[in-house]
Amino acid sequence: MDDGNKKPKKNGPRFPFGGPQLPDPKKFGGWKFTIIYIVILIVGMSLFNYVFMNRMNPAIDFSEFKARIASGEIKRVELTDSYFTGYTTQRQLTQLPGLRSNMRTANVYRTVGILTEDFIRLLDNQGVAYYAVSREGSAILNIIFSWVLPIVIFFFIWRFLMKRLGNMGGNVLSVGQNRAVIVAEGDIVTRFSDVAGVDEAKDELVEVVDFLKNPKKYTDIGGKIPKGVLLVGPPGTGKTLLARAVAGEAGVAFFRMSGADFVEMFVGVGAARVRDLFKQARDKAPCIIFIDELDAVGKSRINNIAGANDEREQTLNQLLVEMDGFDATSGLIILAATNRPDVLDPALLRPGRFDRQVLVDRPDLKGREAILSIHSKAVKLSPQVDLAAVARLTSGFVGADLANIVNEAALLAVRGGRTLVIQKDFEEAIEKTVAGLQKKNRIIKDDERRVVAFHETGHALIAAFTPGSDPVQKISIVPRGFGALGYTLQMPVEDRYLMTEDELLGKINVLLGGRAAEELVFDKISTGAANDITKAADIARRMITDYGMSARFKNVALTQRGASMLGNQEQREPQFHREYSESTQQYIDEEMASIMETQYNIVKTMLSERRSLLDSVAVQLLEKETLDEHEFKAMVDAL
Ligand code: ADP
Ligand code: MG
Ligand code: ZN
């Protein structure tokens, strides 16, 4: 389905206004280019000759030349078959005749002369030193000076420019051979022990390390190894660090490129660079390719204005081709990182590409303490420093923020003339950082945290007390990267293909539990439930329109969903059309409102009957930030 959508766009008319003129990377470095460069070189050398040779030796009339000898201005004359050169100094700066070496002198005259006896006599009378220069010697030197030297100079200028361009990432001339940028790093010293607070991500990556270390173990048994692993998480949570740790633990080479490196001003360069990267990596296998900021190349092609970013699209296509092209047993694993998984092209996430995703989330209390202790290994801490307390003060901070805090605290200690970092330094460092982070909406205020804690507890308790509901796996008030302030994870016990009406209502209840808890405890409701309300309303609507579960339209499907068997997940908007009248729409709206009201009241009652449990779980959650399955279950069972 989706391939059919994309292809016409790719092959169709691309950019009506000309666009970049060098679309094919193969032609790009071809003979046309060589000729252009030869022409430029010749023009350049002619200019060089013209400017240097002629300016040094202005040609004058022979009569004037003689006059200047007669007046005594010219004191030395060099005679060749083709011209005479007169110098106003006696000094011969070099013994080499052909070298017009008196570039330093003020006046050099040149003329096409006639060698007569009169002229020689004039020279003798004036006491001018004169000598002849044989043609062969000067010819060679002439060639050297007028051709070889400029070529050498131009060659160096060219090299210099290319290097500059190459460093800027815009290598125009050596397309696809840009080895300067793509270099494998060996001997990575980063280890998993340098990363903390992201244990789930680490657990998943351990397997990748094992594969890189003993590929045979996997290939012998015929197991399928992931080709690509996508690290997803907010900035500064340690994605890059984790990728390096994988390479370090496995002891393999590490190719790192940022998505932005691929996106060039010339069409074809990015694609060529991808090809080159994979070629090198294949030679170096086992190794890791790490593509940082994958979203820069991997943005969805679907909502692309036609031709708006051909270059990125080509690069992305090349990346897909390369990922499909290599054998999973070759010991090459591609890691990529992004903080915008939502914008990625779905093609990247298909099996055989980045089919494994690893969430690298903000650390919770324990995680932050561990990160702090990693980073404060290098600084001298006073024994009174309580890193757990520091961790408690830094809710919402990511690893990079915490590394920064430790550093800032050390600087404050130095400024205060101390030899050890004390607790106060940490507190001050946090204060300094908090202001900046609050501006960026990265951390939430205390009263908001309270609201979030009760909201999430509301979801969790309703889930716990709704028969048939999936058990709660984790409750957290650590803000998730993508908009959510907290989350409650439920894990299905088994795969479900059918749901009863009661179960659907139970789902609605769990979704409404958040807002109900807020209203019960704070007597006001917040925007935090927007997502829950949308999901709940969606279930309610489907119950009426799709599943025929309403009183009036029992067993009647009101919409016809486009039965798409393929590419279902990738289709952004399900195709369906309404098959009901305005009055039915009104009925649906009213019925939905009624379902929601009934369920909301049920939920509120459920929660108010368990108010003390709600309070104690929320308080616990505020303190610990995350509660796992067992901690939560213990509290519920203790009631
Ligand atoms: P990302 O790639 O996710 O934006 P980085 O890996 O570049 O984040 O993290 C920047 C720095 O912050 C790291 O070099 C490290 O010093 C510190 N850091 C980030 N996350 C962690 C972590 N989980 N454990 C230890 N240090 C971390
Ligand atoms: Mg990074
Ligand atoms: Zn919620």
XYZ file of C-alpha atoms in Angstrom, residues 11 30 87 195 309 430 445 471:
8
model
C 9.872 8.956 -10.327
C 33.399 12.101 -14.706
C 68.954 45.822 -15.484
C 26.160 4.456 31.948
C 14.299 17.753 -0.164
C 21.222 22.562 41.169
C 7.101 22.146 39.679
C -2.006 -5.858 35.611
